[in-house]
Coordinates of C-alpha atoms and ligand atoms in Angstrom, one line a residue:
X1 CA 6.3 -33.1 -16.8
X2 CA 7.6 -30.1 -14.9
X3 CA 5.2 -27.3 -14.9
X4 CA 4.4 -24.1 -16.8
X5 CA 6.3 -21.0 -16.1
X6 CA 4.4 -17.7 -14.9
X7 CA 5.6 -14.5 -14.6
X8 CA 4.5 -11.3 -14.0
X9 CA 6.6 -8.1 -12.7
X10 CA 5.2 -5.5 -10.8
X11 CA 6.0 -1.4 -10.8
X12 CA 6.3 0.3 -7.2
X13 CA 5.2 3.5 -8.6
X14 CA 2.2 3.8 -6.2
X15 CA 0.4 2.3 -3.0
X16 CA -1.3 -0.4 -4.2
X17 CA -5.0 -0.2 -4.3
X18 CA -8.2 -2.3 -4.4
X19 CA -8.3 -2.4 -8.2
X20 CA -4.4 -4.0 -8.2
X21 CA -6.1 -6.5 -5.7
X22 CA -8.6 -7.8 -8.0
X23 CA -7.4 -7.0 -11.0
X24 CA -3.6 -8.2 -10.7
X25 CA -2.8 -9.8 -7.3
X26 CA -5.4 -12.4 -6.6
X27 CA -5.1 -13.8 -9.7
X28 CA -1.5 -14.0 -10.0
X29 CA -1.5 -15.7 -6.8
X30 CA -4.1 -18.1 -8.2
X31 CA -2.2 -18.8 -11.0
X32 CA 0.7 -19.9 -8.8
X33 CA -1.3 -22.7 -7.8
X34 CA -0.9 -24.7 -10.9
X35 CA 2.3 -22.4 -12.4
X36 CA 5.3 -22.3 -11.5
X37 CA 5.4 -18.6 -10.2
X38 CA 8.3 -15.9 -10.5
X39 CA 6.7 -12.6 -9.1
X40 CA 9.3 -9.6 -9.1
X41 CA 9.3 -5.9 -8.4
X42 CA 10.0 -4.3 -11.1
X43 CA 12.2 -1.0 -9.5
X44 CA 14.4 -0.1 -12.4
X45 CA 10.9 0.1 -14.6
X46 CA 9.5 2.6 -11.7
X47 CA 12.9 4.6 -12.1
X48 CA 11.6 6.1 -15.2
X49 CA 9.6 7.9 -13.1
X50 CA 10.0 8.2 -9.8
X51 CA 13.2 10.5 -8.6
X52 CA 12.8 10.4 -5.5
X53 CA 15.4 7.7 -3.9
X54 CA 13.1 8.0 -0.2
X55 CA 9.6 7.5 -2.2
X56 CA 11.0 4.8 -4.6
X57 CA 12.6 2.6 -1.7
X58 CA 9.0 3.0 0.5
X59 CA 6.8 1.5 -2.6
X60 CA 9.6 -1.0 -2.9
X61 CA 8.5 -2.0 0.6
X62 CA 4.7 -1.2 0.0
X63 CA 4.3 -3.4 -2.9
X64 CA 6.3 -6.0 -1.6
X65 CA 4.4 -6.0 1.9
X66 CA 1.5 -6.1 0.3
X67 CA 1.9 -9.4 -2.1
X68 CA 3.0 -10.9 1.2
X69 CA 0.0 -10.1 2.9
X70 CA -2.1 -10.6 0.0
X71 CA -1.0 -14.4 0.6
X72 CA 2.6 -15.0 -1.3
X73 CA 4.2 -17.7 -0.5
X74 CA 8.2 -16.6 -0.8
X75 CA 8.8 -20.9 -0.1
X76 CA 6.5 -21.7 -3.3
X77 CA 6.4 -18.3 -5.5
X78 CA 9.7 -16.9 -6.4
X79 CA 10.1 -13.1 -5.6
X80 CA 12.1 -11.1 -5.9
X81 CA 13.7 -7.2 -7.3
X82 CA 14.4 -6.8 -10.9
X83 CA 17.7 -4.4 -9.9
X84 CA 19.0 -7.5 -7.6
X85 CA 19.6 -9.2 -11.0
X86 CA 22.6 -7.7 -12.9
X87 CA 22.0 -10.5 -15.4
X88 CA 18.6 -8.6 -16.6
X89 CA 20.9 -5.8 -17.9
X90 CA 23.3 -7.6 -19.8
X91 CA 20.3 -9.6 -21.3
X92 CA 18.7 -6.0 -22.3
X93 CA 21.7 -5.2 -23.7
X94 CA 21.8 -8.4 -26.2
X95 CA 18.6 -7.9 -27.0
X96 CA 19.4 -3.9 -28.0
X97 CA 21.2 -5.7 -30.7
X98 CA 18.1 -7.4 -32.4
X99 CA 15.5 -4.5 -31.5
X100 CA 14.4 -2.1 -34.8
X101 CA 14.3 1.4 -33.6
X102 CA 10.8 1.7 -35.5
X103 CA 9.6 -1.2 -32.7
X104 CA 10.1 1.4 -30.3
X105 CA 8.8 4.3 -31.8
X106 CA 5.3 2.0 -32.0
X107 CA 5.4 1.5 -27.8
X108 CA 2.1 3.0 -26.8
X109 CA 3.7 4.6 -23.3
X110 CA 6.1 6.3 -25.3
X111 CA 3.5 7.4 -28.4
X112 CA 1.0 8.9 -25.9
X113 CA 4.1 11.1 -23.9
X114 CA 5.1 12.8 -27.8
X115 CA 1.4 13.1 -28.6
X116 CA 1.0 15.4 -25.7
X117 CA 4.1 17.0 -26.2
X118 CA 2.8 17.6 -29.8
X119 CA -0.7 19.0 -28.3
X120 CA 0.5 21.3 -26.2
X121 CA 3.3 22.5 -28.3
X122 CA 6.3 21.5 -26.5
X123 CA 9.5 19.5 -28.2
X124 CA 8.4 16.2 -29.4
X125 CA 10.7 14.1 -26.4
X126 CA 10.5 17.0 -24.2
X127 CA 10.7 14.5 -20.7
X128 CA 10.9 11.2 -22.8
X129 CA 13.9 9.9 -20.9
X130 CA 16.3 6.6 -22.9
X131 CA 14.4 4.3 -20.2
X132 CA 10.9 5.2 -21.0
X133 CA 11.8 5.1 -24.8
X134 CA 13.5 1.2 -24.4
X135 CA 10.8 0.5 -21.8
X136 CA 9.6 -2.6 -23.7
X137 CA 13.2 -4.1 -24.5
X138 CA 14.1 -4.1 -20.5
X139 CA 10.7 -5.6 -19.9
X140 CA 11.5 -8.2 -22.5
X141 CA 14.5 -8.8 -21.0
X142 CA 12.4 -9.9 -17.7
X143 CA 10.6 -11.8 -19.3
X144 CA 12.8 -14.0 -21.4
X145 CA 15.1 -14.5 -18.9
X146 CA 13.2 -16.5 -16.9
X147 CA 11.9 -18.5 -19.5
X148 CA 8.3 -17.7 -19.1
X149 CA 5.6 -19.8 -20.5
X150 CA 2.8 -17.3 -19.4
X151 CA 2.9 -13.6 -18.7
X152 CA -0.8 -12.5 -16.8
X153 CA -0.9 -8.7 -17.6
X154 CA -3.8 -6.2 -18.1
X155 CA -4.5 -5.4 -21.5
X156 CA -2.3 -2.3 -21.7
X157 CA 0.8 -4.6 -21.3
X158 CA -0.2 -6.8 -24.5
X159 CA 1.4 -4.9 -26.9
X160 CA 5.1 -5.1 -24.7
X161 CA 4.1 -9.0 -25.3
X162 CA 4.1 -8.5 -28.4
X163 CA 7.1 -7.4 -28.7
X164 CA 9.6 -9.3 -26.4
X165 CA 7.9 -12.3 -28.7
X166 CA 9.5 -10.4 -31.9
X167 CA 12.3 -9.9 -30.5
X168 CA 12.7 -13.6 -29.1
X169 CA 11.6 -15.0 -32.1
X170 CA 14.3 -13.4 -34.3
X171 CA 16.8 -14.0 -32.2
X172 CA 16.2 -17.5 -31.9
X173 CA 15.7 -17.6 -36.1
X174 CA 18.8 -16.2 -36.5
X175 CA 20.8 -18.4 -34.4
X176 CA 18.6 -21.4 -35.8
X177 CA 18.0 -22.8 -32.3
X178 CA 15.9 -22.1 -29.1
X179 CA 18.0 -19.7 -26.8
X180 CA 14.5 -18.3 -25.3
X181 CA 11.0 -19.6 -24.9
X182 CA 8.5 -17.9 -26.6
X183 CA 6.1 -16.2 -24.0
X184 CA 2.2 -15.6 -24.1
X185 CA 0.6 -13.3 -22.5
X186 CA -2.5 -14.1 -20.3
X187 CA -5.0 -11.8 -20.1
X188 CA -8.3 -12.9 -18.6
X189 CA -11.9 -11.4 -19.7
X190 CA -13.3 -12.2 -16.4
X191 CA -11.0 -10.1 -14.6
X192 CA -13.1 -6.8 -14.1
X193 CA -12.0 -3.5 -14.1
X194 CA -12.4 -2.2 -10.2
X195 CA -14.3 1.4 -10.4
X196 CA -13.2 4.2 -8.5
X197 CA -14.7 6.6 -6.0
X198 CA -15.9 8.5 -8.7
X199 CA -16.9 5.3 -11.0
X200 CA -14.7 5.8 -13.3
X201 CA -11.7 3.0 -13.6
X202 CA -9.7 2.6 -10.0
X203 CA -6.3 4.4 -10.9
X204 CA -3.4 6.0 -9.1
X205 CA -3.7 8.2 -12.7
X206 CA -7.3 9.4 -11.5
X207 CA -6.9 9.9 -7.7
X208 CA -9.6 7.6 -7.3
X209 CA -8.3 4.6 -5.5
X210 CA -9.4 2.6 -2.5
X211 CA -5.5 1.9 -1.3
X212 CA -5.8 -1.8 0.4
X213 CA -4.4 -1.1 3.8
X214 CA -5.9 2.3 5.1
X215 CA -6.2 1.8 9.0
X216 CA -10.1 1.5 9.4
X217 CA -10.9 5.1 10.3
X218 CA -9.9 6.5 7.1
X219 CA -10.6 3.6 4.9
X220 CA -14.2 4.9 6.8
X221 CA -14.0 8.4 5.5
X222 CA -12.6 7.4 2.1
X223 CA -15.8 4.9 1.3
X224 CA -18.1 7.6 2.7
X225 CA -16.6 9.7 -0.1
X226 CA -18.0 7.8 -2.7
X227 CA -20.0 9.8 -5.4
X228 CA -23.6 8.2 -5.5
X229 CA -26.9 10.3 -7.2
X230 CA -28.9 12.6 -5.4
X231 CA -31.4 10.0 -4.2
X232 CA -33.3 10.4 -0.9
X233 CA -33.4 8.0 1.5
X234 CA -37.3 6.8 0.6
X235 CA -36.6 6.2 -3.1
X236 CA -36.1 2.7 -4.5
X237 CA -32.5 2.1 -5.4
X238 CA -31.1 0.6 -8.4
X239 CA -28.5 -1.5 -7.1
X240 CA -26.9 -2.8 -10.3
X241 CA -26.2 1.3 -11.2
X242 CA -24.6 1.7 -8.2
X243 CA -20.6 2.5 -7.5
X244 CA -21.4 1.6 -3.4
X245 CA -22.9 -1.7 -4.2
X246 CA -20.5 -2.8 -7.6
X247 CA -17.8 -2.7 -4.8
X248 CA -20.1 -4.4 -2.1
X249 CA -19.6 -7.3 -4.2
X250 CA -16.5 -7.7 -4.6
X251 CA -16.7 -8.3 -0.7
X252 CA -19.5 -10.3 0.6
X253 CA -21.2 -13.0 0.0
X254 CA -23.8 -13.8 -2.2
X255 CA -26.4 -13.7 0.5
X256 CA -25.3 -10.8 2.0
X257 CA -25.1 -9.3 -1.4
X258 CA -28.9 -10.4 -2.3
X259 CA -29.8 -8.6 1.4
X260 CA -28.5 -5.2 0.5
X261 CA -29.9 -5.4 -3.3
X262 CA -32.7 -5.3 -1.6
X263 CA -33.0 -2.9 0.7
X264 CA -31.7 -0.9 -2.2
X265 CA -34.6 -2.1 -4.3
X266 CA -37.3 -1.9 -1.4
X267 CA -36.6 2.1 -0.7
X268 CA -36.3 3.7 2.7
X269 CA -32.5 3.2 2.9
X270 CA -29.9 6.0 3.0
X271 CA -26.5 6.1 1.2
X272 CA -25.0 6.4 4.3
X273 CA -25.8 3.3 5.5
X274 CA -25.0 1.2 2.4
X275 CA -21.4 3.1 2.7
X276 CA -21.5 1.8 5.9
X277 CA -22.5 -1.8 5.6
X278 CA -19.6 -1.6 2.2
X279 CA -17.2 -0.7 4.9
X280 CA -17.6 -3.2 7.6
X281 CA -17.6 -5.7 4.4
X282 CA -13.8 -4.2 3.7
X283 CA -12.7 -4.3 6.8
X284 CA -13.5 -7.7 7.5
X285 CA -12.0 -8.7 4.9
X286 CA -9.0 -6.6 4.5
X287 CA -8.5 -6.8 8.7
X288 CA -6.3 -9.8 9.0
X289 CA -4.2 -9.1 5.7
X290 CA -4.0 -5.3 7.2
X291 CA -2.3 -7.2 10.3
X292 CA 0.1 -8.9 7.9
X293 CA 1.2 -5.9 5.9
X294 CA 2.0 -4.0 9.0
X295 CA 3.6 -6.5 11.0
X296 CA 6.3 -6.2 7.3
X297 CA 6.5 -2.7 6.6
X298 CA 7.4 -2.5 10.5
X299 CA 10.5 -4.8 9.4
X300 CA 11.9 -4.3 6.3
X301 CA 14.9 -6.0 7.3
X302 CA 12.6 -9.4 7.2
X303 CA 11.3 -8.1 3.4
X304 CA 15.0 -7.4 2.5
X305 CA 15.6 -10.9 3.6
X306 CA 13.0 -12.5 1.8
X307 CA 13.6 -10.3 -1.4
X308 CA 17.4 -11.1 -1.1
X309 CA 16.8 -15.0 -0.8
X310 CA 14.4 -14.8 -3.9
X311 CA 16.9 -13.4 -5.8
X312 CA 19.8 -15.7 -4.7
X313 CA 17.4 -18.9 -6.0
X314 CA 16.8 -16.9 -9.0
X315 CA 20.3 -16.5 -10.0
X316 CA 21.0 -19.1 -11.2
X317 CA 18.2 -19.4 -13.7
X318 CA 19.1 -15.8 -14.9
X319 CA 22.8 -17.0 -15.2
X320 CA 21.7 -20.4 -17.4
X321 CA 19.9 -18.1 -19.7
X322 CA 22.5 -15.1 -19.9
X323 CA 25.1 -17.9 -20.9
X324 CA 22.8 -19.6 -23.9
X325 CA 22.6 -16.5 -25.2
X326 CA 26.4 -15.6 -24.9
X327 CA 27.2 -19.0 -26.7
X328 CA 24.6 -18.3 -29.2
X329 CA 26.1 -15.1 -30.0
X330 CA 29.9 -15.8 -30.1
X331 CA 30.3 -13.9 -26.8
X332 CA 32.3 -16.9 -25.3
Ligands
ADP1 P1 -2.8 2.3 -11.9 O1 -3.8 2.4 -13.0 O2 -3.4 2.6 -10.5 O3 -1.5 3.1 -12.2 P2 -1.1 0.0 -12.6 O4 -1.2 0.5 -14.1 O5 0.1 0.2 -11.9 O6 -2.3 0.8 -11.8 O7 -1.6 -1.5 -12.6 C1 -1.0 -2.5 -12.0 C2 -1.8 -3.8 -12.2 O8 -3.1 -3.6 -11.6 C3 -2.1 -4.0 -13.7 O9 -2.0 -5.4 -13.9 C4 -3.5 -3.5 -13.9 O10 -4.1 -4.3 -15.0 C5 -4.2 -3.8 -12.6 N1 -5.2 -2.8 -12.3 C6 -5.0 -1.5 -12.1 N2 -6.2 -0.8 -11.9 C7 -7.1 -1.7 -12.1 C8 -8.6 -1.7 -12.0 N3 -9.2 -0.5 -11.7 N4 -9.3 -2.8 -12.2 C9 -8.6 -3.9 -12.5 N5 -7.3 -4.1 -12.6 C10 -6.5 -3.0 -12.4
LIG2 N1 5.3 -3.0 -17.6 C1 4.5 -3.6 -16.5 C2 3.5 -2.6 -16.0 O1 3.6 -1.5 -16.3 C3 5.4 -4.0 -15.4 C4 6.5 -5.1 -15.9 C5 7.8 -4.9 -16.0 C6 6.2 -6.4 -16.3 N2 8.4 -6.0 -16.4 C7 7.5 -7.0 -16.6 C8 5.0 -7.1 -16.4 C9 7.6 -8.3 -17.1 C10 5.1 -8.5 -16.8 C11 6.4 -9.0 -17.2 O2 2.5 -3.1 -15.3

């Protein structure tokens, strides 16, 4: 039996940061163990908004650095850009046809944007650009193309799920036969959400992130940042309370982790060295993928190379579905 389909896209709208490690990377790549992985970069999503044609093209190259360093295999997983694909927007444009305007008004990205509009008593689409407001039609169009068994997205993504599977399924009731397969998305309670500097959730939205490949110094000063409580150093800690030490474990290993618990528990130790023993934990971790991600961002020739061949193999997949659904419809 050939193997399950998963696919996931990703948004170059940011440097990617700690909390995209754990909470999106690693486990895509561990799904593509037993999967059949399609990974893409999803630039026309990022479009929306970003303007900027020198900013959009670097976190084309950051995020796609970064998966290779993270481990990607480009042989085993394919990857590649969304906007390489022109069958994507033909596919979006089909599925225009079979979208109710009232889905879209429902899309929580674009709900939130009139809400503060409304709050703050601006026009209700004041900034709501057509790409924001059909966000979840091209997304389903991703999705669907590739004939995706599983989609692994955090939980804000769900509802989009939701919705390319409405869309899919009436498409495929009206034309009485399977034209797409019907994703699900893959959400996973285990993953956990990564916590900032300032312990709230890591975000690019919060100014809080850890991004993954700081050179050492400032990755340093960025950790020493972190907001702990007003402790001194001969108080006993509560390590399970603790921002420095919820990231500690992310990174070392359980007998390292069960070391520094208690000093923490024990008194006598300073912030400043926890911060420190966090660090060298990070960097030895993050040192030889650090070493891979620069090695590609020095050469983005190579990454346009490898994001080029990805989407030559994906092609024709994209092609086999576009013309299903052109037969379907009567558009010979
Ligand atoms: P951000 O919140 O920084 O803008 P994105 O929304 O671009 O991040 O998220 C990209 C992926 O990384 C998503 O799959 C999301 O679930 C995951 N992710 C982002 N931040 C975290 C976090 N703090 N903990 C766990 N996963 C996260
Ligand atoms: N909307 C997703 C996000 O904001 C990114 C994305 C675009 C995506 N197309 C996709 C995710 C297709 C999964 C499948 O994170």
């Amino acid at each position: 039996m050939s193997k399950q389909v998963s696919l996931t896209g990703i948004k170059p709208t940011g440097v990617p940061h700690i909390g995209n490690y754990f909470g999106a990377i690693q486990p895509a790549l561990k799904l593509a163990q037993r999967y059949e992985a399609r990974y893409f970069i999803a630039d026309y999503h990022a479009l929306n908004s970003m303007k900027n044609p020198q900013e959009l093209r670097r976190m084309i190259y950051e995020v796609a650095a970064t998966w290779l360093a993270c481990g990607l295999d480009p042989d085993k997983v394919l990857f590649y850009r969304q906007s390489a694909l022109p069958e994507t927007f033909e596919l979006s444009t089909a599925l225009m046809a079979f979208t109710p305007k009232g889905l879209m008004n429902r899309a929580h990205a674009y709900k939130a944007m009139v809400q503060a509009n409304t709050e703050s008593n601006r026009d209700p689409d004041d900034r709501v650009n057509m790409g924001l407001y059909t966000y979840p039609v091209l997304m389903a169009a991703d999705i669907l193309l590739f004939d995706a068994d599983v989609v692994p997205v955090g939980k804000d993504q769900v509802q989009h799920l939701e919705m390319t599977i409405d869309i899919a399924q009436s498409i495929n009731n009206h034309y009485n036969r399977d034209c797409f397969v019907i994703p699900a998305p893959l959400t996973s309670e285990e993953t956990k959400t990564i916590t900032g500097l300032d312990g709230r959730k890591m975000s690019k939205s919060y100014g809080n992130t850890i991004p993954m490949f700081l050179p050492p110094k400032q990755l340093r000063k960025l950790i020493m940042k972190i907001i702990t409580n007003s402790q001194t150093v001969e108080e006993k800690k509560d390590p399970d309370t603790c921002n420095v030490f919820t990231l500690y474990r992310l990174f070392a290993d359980e007998e390292k982790q069960e070391e520094l618990a208690a000093r923490y528990r024990n008194g006598g130790m300073g912030w400043g060295d926890a911060k420190q023993l966090l660090f060298e934990a990070m960097d030895e971790m993050l040192a030889p993928m650090r070493d891979v991600y620069q090695s590609y961002i020095e050469d983005t020739k190579k990454l346009d190379d490898i994001l080029a061949a990805g989407a030559e193999k994906a092609r024709p997949i994209a092609r086999e579905t576009v013309r299903r659904i052109r037969e379907a419809t009567g558009l010979y």
